[in-house]
Structures are given as C-alpha cells and as structure tokens.
Amino acid sequence: MYIVTGGAGFIGSNIIKALNDRGISDILLVDDLTDGKKCINLADLNIADYMDMYDFLDALKNKTLSIKVDAIFHEGACSATTEWNGKYVMDVNYQYSKAVLDYCLEHKVPFSYASSASVYGAGPIFKEERSHEKPLNMYAFSKFQFDQYIRNILPNAESQIVGFRYFNVYGPREQHKGSMASVAFHLRNQVLAGENPKLFGAYDGYEAGGQSRDFIYVEDLVKTKLWFLDNPQASGVYNLGTGQAEPFKTIATAVISHYEKGEIEYIDFPDHLKGAYQSFTQADISKLREAGYQGDFRDLATGVKDYMTWLDANG
C-alpha cells in the first residue's frame, strides 16, 4: 500500500491521480479534512482507505500501523508562509515529518517529502548548499530545519529518502488553498469577474510585474517524483523547479490571451510582505540532473494555457 499524507491537498491529490493513472489504487490517504472543501480534489480519485492525520500520527508513535507499506509520499504540512505561530508550524511541519521518517527508516520504506525553495530566502543563489540557505519566515525555517535533519540521517539510511525543494507550483486541484493558491488561479478569477488582472508594482529593484519566480506545473513536478519512486537508489535533497525564472507579467499576459479580455493593472507592493518576500527565484537543477532525471518542464506560458484549459473544463 502507498501512503500519501496531505493527500486531499494540492500536490498530494495530484500524486494520487498519477498513481491511479498507473493502475494503482491501493492507497491510504492521510489528511485533516476539517476543511471539507478539499473533498472536491478526491471526487475522481480511487483510494483504498482514509485516515485522519492525527490518528495516523498516533498510530506511528504507538506502533499500531499494521499495513504493509510500499512507499510514503509525505506532503502534509502547514503551507502558509504568513503563519507566525512557530510552535504550531514546527509541530505540523517538523515533528510530524520526523515521526513519518522514523517509521520509514525502521521499516525500510522509501520516503519522499516536500521541502521548499523558501529555505533560500532572498537568494540570489538557489543551490542545495548550506551557504545559500537563509529562511525568512517560520514556514521556511521549518522546512529548512527538516532538510538539515535529513542531511544528518542520509549517510546511514538503508532506504530511500528524497526531499524536494518545490519552487512555485501551479496547476489543477489548488482551489481550496485560498490566498495561498497560485497567481495564475487568482488572475483567472479576476478576469472572469470582469476585473483587470492585478500584479505588484515596482519593488526591490524590479519593474512593475517584473518580479520573477521559477514556476513549475504540478504535473511536471509529480512526474519527477514518480521517477524517483522508480529509482530507489537515488536519495538526497533536490531542487524541483524548471531551472528558469520567468516574470509574473508572463502569467497575466497568458491569462489575458486565453480569455481575450482585460489588461494588467499594477498595485502598490503591500507593506506586510516587505522584507519577507522572494522577488526572484531560479532553481539550480544540476543536482537533479546528476541524479539521473532528464525529463522536460513546460515553460510558463504553455503551463498557464494548459491550466486555464483544465479549469474551463473542470470548474
């Protein structure tokens, strides 16, 4: 059986979709469904069982999980970069992750987990080396600290451990994320509401709409993760982006082009994000390539068009 924590979430549900596409439905979905709106992500998916995340954590700690596990995709986390309750973030993102890892190490189960490009802070170099890591918020620190923990574990691990530092992920099944959903999702909603798509104005040395990120389409991200599932000899902490930064303006232009209406409107950069915002990210994916992964990543304009088409068909 495969376990996907955070399985009702954005990336977790896309992993389940990809496993289903391989004919795999022997899946235990672990999540906190207090927000029942996430069930929309599961309507077309096939799983064997569901477990609440806190029951799952108790089962791990009490050693009462009695199923045979083939691999665990650990995607469950507090993903809000604006959450400053440090105890909560460390409990959910760090201690929970350690408990899942301990189970995998004890039972020699392949363990894949979600890290984040936020560990690099303001950059400007985004390479998997300690000298480039300087998290700016609690979310980033929790991911960074677990990566550090993994680095100490890796030399003696007898089973696969793979951490993926996600860059800006966008695509299907993210609608439940609210303010944390991708810019592409929000700009589409603005255009369909008869508004102009809104971007931040000039800030941090970048022209209006010129702040740039490494945007990766969720299907490309999941394809990469499944390659590692098929190649259990590969372990480590890897950047997972396209390797190419593109400006937010590209997203707005693609949305406008798709719906043939609207024009970009620029707003003042918000005070609450100043000093805690990444104006530029670009994954160095040389380590990912050295591990053997040679898959392609779609460019931002193509990805946004694919995403808009999916949203039009799925609501």
GROMACS .gro file of C-alpha atoms in nm, residues 75-313:
model
  239
   75GLU     CA    1   0.303   1.613   0.153
   76GLY     CA    2   0.106   1.708   0.465
   77ALA     CA    3   0.212   2.044   0.609
   78CYS     CA    4   0.111   2.391   0.711
   79SER     CA    5   0.187   2.565   0.383
   80ALA     CA    6   0.100   2.922   0.486
   81THR     CA    7   0.410   3.137   0.457
   82THR     CA    8   0.224   3.403   0.659
   83GLU     CA    9   0.179   3.180   0.967
   84TRP     CA   10   0.392   3.311   1.257
   85ASN     CA   11   0.280   3.069   1.529
   86GLY     CA   12   0.616   2.897   1.549
   87LYS     CA   13   0.510   2.617   1.781
   88TYR     CA   14   0.222   2.519   1.554
   89VAL     CA   15   0.437   2.530   1.241
   90MET     CA   16   0.716   2.322   1.396
   91ASP     CA   17   0.468   2.067   1.533
   92VAL     CA   18   0.297   2.019   1.197
   93ASN     CA   19   0.592   2.060   0.961
   94TYR     CA   20   0.888   1.933   1.163
   95GLN     CA   21   0.784   1.694   1.442
   96TYR     CA   22   0.518   1.528   1.223
   97SER     CA   23   0.774   1.480   0.945
   98LYS     CA   24   1.024   1.325   1.188
   99ALA     CA   25   0.763   1.073   1.302
  100VAL     CA   26   0.688   0.966   0.944
  101LEU     CA   27   1.060   0.945   0.868
  102ASP     CA   28   1.128   0.731   1.175
  103TYR     CA   29   0.865   0.482   1.061
  104CYS     CA   30   1.016   0.465   0.713
  105LEU     CA   31   1.368   0.414   0.845
  106GLU     CA   32   1.258   0.139   1.082
  107HIS     CA   33   1.063  -0.048   0.812
  108LYS     CA   34   1.295   0.041   0.521
  109VAL     CA   35   1.016   0.214   0.332
  110PRO     CA   36   1.101   0.470   0.059
  111PHE     CA   37   1.028   0.819   0.194
  112SER     CA   38   0.959   1.122  -0.025
  113TYR     CA   39   0.879   1.457   0.132
  114ALA     CA   40   0.801   1.816   0.043
  115SER     CA   41   1.059   2.079   0.121
  116SER     CA   42   1.050   2.430  -0.023
  117ALA     CA   43   1.253   2.684  -0.219
  118SER     CA   44   1.163   2.929   0.059
  119VAL     CA   45   1.463   2.790   0.253
  120TYR     CA   46   1.684   3.012   0.032
  121GLY     CA   47   1.525   3.334   0.146
  122ALA     CA   48   1.609   3.624  -0.083
  123GLY     CA   49   1.875   3.427  -0.271
  124PRO     CA   50   2.028   3.517  -0.509
  125ILE     CA   51   2.174   3.165  -0.549
  126PHE     CA   52   1.934   2.872  -0.523
  127LYS     CA   53   2.161   2.572  -0.491
  128GLU     CA   54   2.138   2.289  -0.236
  129GLU     CA   55   2.422   2.413  -0.019
  130ARG     CA   56   2.413   2.546   0.338
  131SER     CA   57   2.586   2.870   0.240
  132HIS     CA   58   2.284   2.970   0.027
  133GLU     CA   59   2.011   2.890   0.281
  134LYS     CA   60   1.859   3.170   0.490
  135PRO     CA   61   1.484   3.128   0.555
  136LEU     CA   62   1.279   3.444   0.604
  137ASN     CA   63   0.969   3.308   0.783
  138MET     CA   64   0.854   3.024   1.009
  139TYR     CA   65   0.729   2.808   0.724
  140ALA     CA   66   1.066   2.833   0.552
  141PHE     CA   67   1.254   2.766   0.875
  142SER     CA   68   1.052   2.451   0.946
  143LYS     CA   69   1.133   2.314   0.601
  144PHE     CA   70   1.497   2.415   0.629
  145GLN     CA   71   1.539   2.251   0.969
  146PHE     CA   72   1.391   1.922   0.848
  147ASP     CA   73   1.628   1.928   0.550
  148GLN     CA   74   1.914   1.973   0.796
  149TYR     CA   75   1.788   1.678   0.997
  150ILE     CA   76   1.772   1.468   0.680
  151ARG     CA   77   2.128   1.560   0.585
  152ASN     CA   78   2.249   1.409   0.912
  153ILE     CA   79   2.040   1.094   0.860
  154LEU     CA   80   2.125   1.024   0.496
  155PRO     CA   81   2.475   0.872   0.535
  156ASN     CA   82   2.341   0.586   0.746
  157ALA     CA   83   1.997   0.540   0.590
  158GLU     CA   84   1.923   0.194   0.449
  159SER     CA   85   1.624   0.302   0.240
  160GLN     CA   86   1.546   0.585   0.003
  161ILE     CA   87   1.498   0.936   0.142
  162VAL     CA   88   1.419   1.212  -0.108
  163GLY     CA   89   1.338   1.572  -0.026
  164PHE     CA   90   1.212   1.809  -0.295
  165ARG     CA   91   1.251   2.182  -0.262
  166TYR     CA   92   0.942   2.293  -0.452
  167PHE     CA   93   0.964   2.622  -0.633
  168ASN     CA   94   0.640   2.799  -0.737
  169VAL     CA   95   0.395   2.519  -0.816
  170TYR     CA   96   0.071   2.586  -1.000
  171GLY     CA   97  -0.196   2.379  -1.169
  172PRO     CA   98  -0.507   2.166  -1.112
  173ARG     CA   99  -0.655   2.092  -0.766
  174GLU     CA  100  -0.532   2.401  -0.579
  175GLN     CA  101  -0.863   2.586  -0.550
  176HIS     CA  102  -0.903   2.510  -0.178
  177LYS     CA  103  -0.584   2.698  -0.087
  178GLY     CA  104  -0.750   3.038  -0.078
  179SER     CA  105  -0.493   3.318  -0.060
  180MET     CA  106  -0.210   3.064  -0.095
  181ALA     CA  107  -0.331   2.943  -0.436
  182SER     CA  108  -0.116   3.035  -0.734
  183VAL     CA  109  -0.113   3.373  -0.904
  184ALA     CA  110  -0.247   3.207  -1.220
  185PHE     CA  111  -0.555   3.089  -1.029
  186HIS     CA  112  -0.622   3.432  -0.877
  187LEU     CA  113  -0.570   3.622  -1.202
  188ARG     CA  114  -0.816   3.394  -1.380
  189ASN     CA  115  -1.077   3.463  -1.112
  190GLN     CA  116  -1.023   3.837  -1.150
  191VAL     CA  117  -1.060   3.827  -1.528
  192LEU     CA  118  -1.375   3.612  -1.515
  193ALA     CA  119  -1.521   3.853  -1.259
  194GLY     CA  120  -1.482   4.133  -1.514
  195GLU     CA  121  -1.179   4.283  -1.342
  196ASN     CA  122  -0.831   4.352  -1.470
  197PRO     CA  123  -0.562   4.105  -1.354
  198LYS     CA  124  -0.361   4.273  -1.077
  199LEU     CA  125   0.013   4.246  -1.018
  200PHE     CA  126   0.252   4.415  -0.778
  201GLY     CA  127   0.410   4.733  -0.899
  202ALA     CA  128   0.781   4.809  -0.897
  203TYR     CA  129   0.963   4.677  -0.589
  204ASP     CA  130   1.304   4.556  -0.479
  205GLY     CA  131   1.474   4.679  -0.795
  206TYR     CA  132   1.226   4.507  -1.029
  207GLU     CA  133   0.992   4.688  -1.266
  208ALA     CA  134   0.616   4.652  -1.229
  209GLY     CA  135   0.524   4.287  -1.285
  210GLY     CA  136   0.891   4.205  -1.323
  211GLN     CA  137   0.944   4.012  -1.001
  212SER     CA  138   1.033   3.665  -1.125
  213ARG     CA  139   0.998   3.313  -0.995
  214ASP     CA  140   1.070   2.963  -1.111
  215PHE     CA  141   0.717   2.840  -1.185
  216ILE     CA  142   0.665   2.464  -1.223
  217TYR     CA  143   0.345   2.298  -1.345
  218VAL     CA  144   0.219   2.042  -1.094
  219GLU     CA  145   0.203   1.757  -1.348
  220ASP     CA  146   0.572   1.807  -1.427
  221LEU     CA  147   0.652   1.808  -1.056
  222VAL     CA  148   0.464   1.483  -0.991
  223LYS     CA  149   0.625   1.318  -1.292
  224THR     CA  150   0.963   1.393  -1.138
  225LYS     CA  151   0.861   1.248  -0.802
  226LEU     CA  152   0.741   0.925  -0.963
  227TRP     CA  153   1.074   0.890  -1.143
  228PHE     CA  154   1.241   0.879  -0.803
  229LEU     CA  155   0.987   0.621  -0.689
  230ASP     CA  156   1.102   0.408  -0.985
  231ASN     CA  157   1.468   0.471  -0.900
  232PRO     CA  158   1.505   0.389  -0.528
  233GLN     CA  159   1.884   0.411  -0.549
  234ALA     CA  160   1.858   0.791  -0.570
  235SER     CA  161   1.843   0.975  -0.237
  236GLY     CA  162   1.909   1.333  -0.130
  237VAL     CA  163   1.760   1.680  -0.111
  238TYR     CA  164   1.688   1.827  -0.454
  239ASN     CA  165   1.559   2.148  -0.604
  240LEU     CA  166   1.242   2.089  -0.801
  241GLY     CA  167   1.179   2.372  -1.042
  242THR     CA  168   1.226   2.426  -1.415
  243GLY     CA  169   1.564   2.595  -1.379
  244GLN     CA  170   1.428   2.909  -1.547
  245ALA     CA  171   1.287   3.219  -1.376
  246GLU     CA  172   1.001   3.397  -1.553
  247PRO     CA  173   0.821   3.722  -1.455
  248PHE     CA  174   0.471   3.738  -1.310
  249LYS     CA  175   0.383   3.951  -1.612
  250THR     CA  176   0.404   3.634  -1.826
  251ILE     CA  177   0.121   3.477  -1.625
  252ALA     CA  178  -0.105   3.779  -1.661
  253THR     CA  179  -0.036   3.802  -2.033
  254ALA     CA  180  -0.118   3.431  -2.079
  255VAL     CA  181  -0.446   3.464  -1.888
  256ILE     CA  182  -0.546   3.773  -2.085
  257SER     CA  183  -0.460   3.598  -2.411
  258HIS     CA  184  -0.659   3.288  -2.318
  259TYR     CA  185  -0.976   3.479  -2.229
  260GLU     CA  186  -0.921   3.763  -2.476
  261LYS     CA  187  -1.006   4.036  -2.227
  262GLY     CA  188  -0.854   4.251  -1.956
  263GLU     CA  189  -0.529   4.441  -1.920
  264ILE     CA  190  -0.268   4.430  -1.647
  265GLU     CA  191  -0.331   4.661  -1.352
  266TYR     CA  192  -0.048   4.730  -1.108
  267ILE     CA  193  -0.098   4.781  -0.735
  268ASP     CA  194   0.138   4.907  -0.465
  269PHE     CA  195   0.357   4.642  -0.305
  270PRO     CA  196   0.198   4.558   0.035
  271ASP     CA  197   0.383   4.668   0.348
  272HIS     CA  198   0.328   4.339   0.532
  273LEU     CA  199   0.532   4.148   0.271
  274LYS     CA  200   0.830   4.381   0.265
  275GLY     CA  201   1.142   4.204   0.390
  276ALA     CA  202   0.973   3.861   0.380
  277TYR     CA  203   0.918   3.821   0.005
  278GLN     CA  204   1.119   3.645  -0.263
  279SER     CA  205   1.138   3.881  -0.562
  280PHE     CA  206   1.343   3.629  -0.760
  281THR     CA  207   1.385   3.251  -0.754
  282GLN     CA  208   1.550   3.020  -1.003
  283ALA     CA  209   1.626   2.659  -0.924
  284ASP     CA  210   1.972   2.527  -0.988
  285ILE     CA  211   1.868   2.181  -1.110
  286SER     CA  212   2.216   2.045  -1.181
  287LYS     CA  213   2.195   1.809  -0.882
  288LEU     CA  214   1.858   1.679  -1.004
  289ARG     CA  215   2.008   1.611  -1.347
  290GLU     CA  216   2.312   1.443  -1.193
  291ALA     CA  217   2.077   1.208  -1.007
  292GLY     CA  218   1.958   1.090  -1.348
  293TYR     CA  219   1.632   1.275  -1.406
  294GLN     CA  220   1.621   1.410  -1.762
  295GLY     CA  221   1.251   1.494  -1.801
  296ASP     CA  222   1.134   1.818  -1.960
  297PHE     CA  223   0.949   2.102  -1.787
  298ARG     CA  224   0.695   2.312  -1.974
  299ASP     CA  225   0.753   2.688  -1.998
  300LEU     CA  226   0.526   2.925  -1.805
  301ALA     CA  227   0.310   3.046  -2.095
  302THR     CA  228   0.241   2.686  -2.203
  303GLY     CA  229   0.170   2.576  -1.847
  304VAL     CA  230  -0.073   2.861  -1.780
  305LYS     CA  231  -0.259   2.786  -2.104
  306ASP     CA  232  -0.283   2.418  -2.007
  307TYR     CA  233  -0.407   2.516  -1.663
  308MET     CA  234  -0.669   2.760  -1.792
  309THR     CA  235  -0.797   2.490  -2.028
  310TRP     CA  236  -0.823   2.244  -1.738
  311LEU     CA  237  -1.006   2.497  -1.521
  312ASP     CA  238  -1.250   2.575  -1.803
  313ALA     CA  239  -1.332   2.206  -1.831
   0.00000   0.00000   0.00000
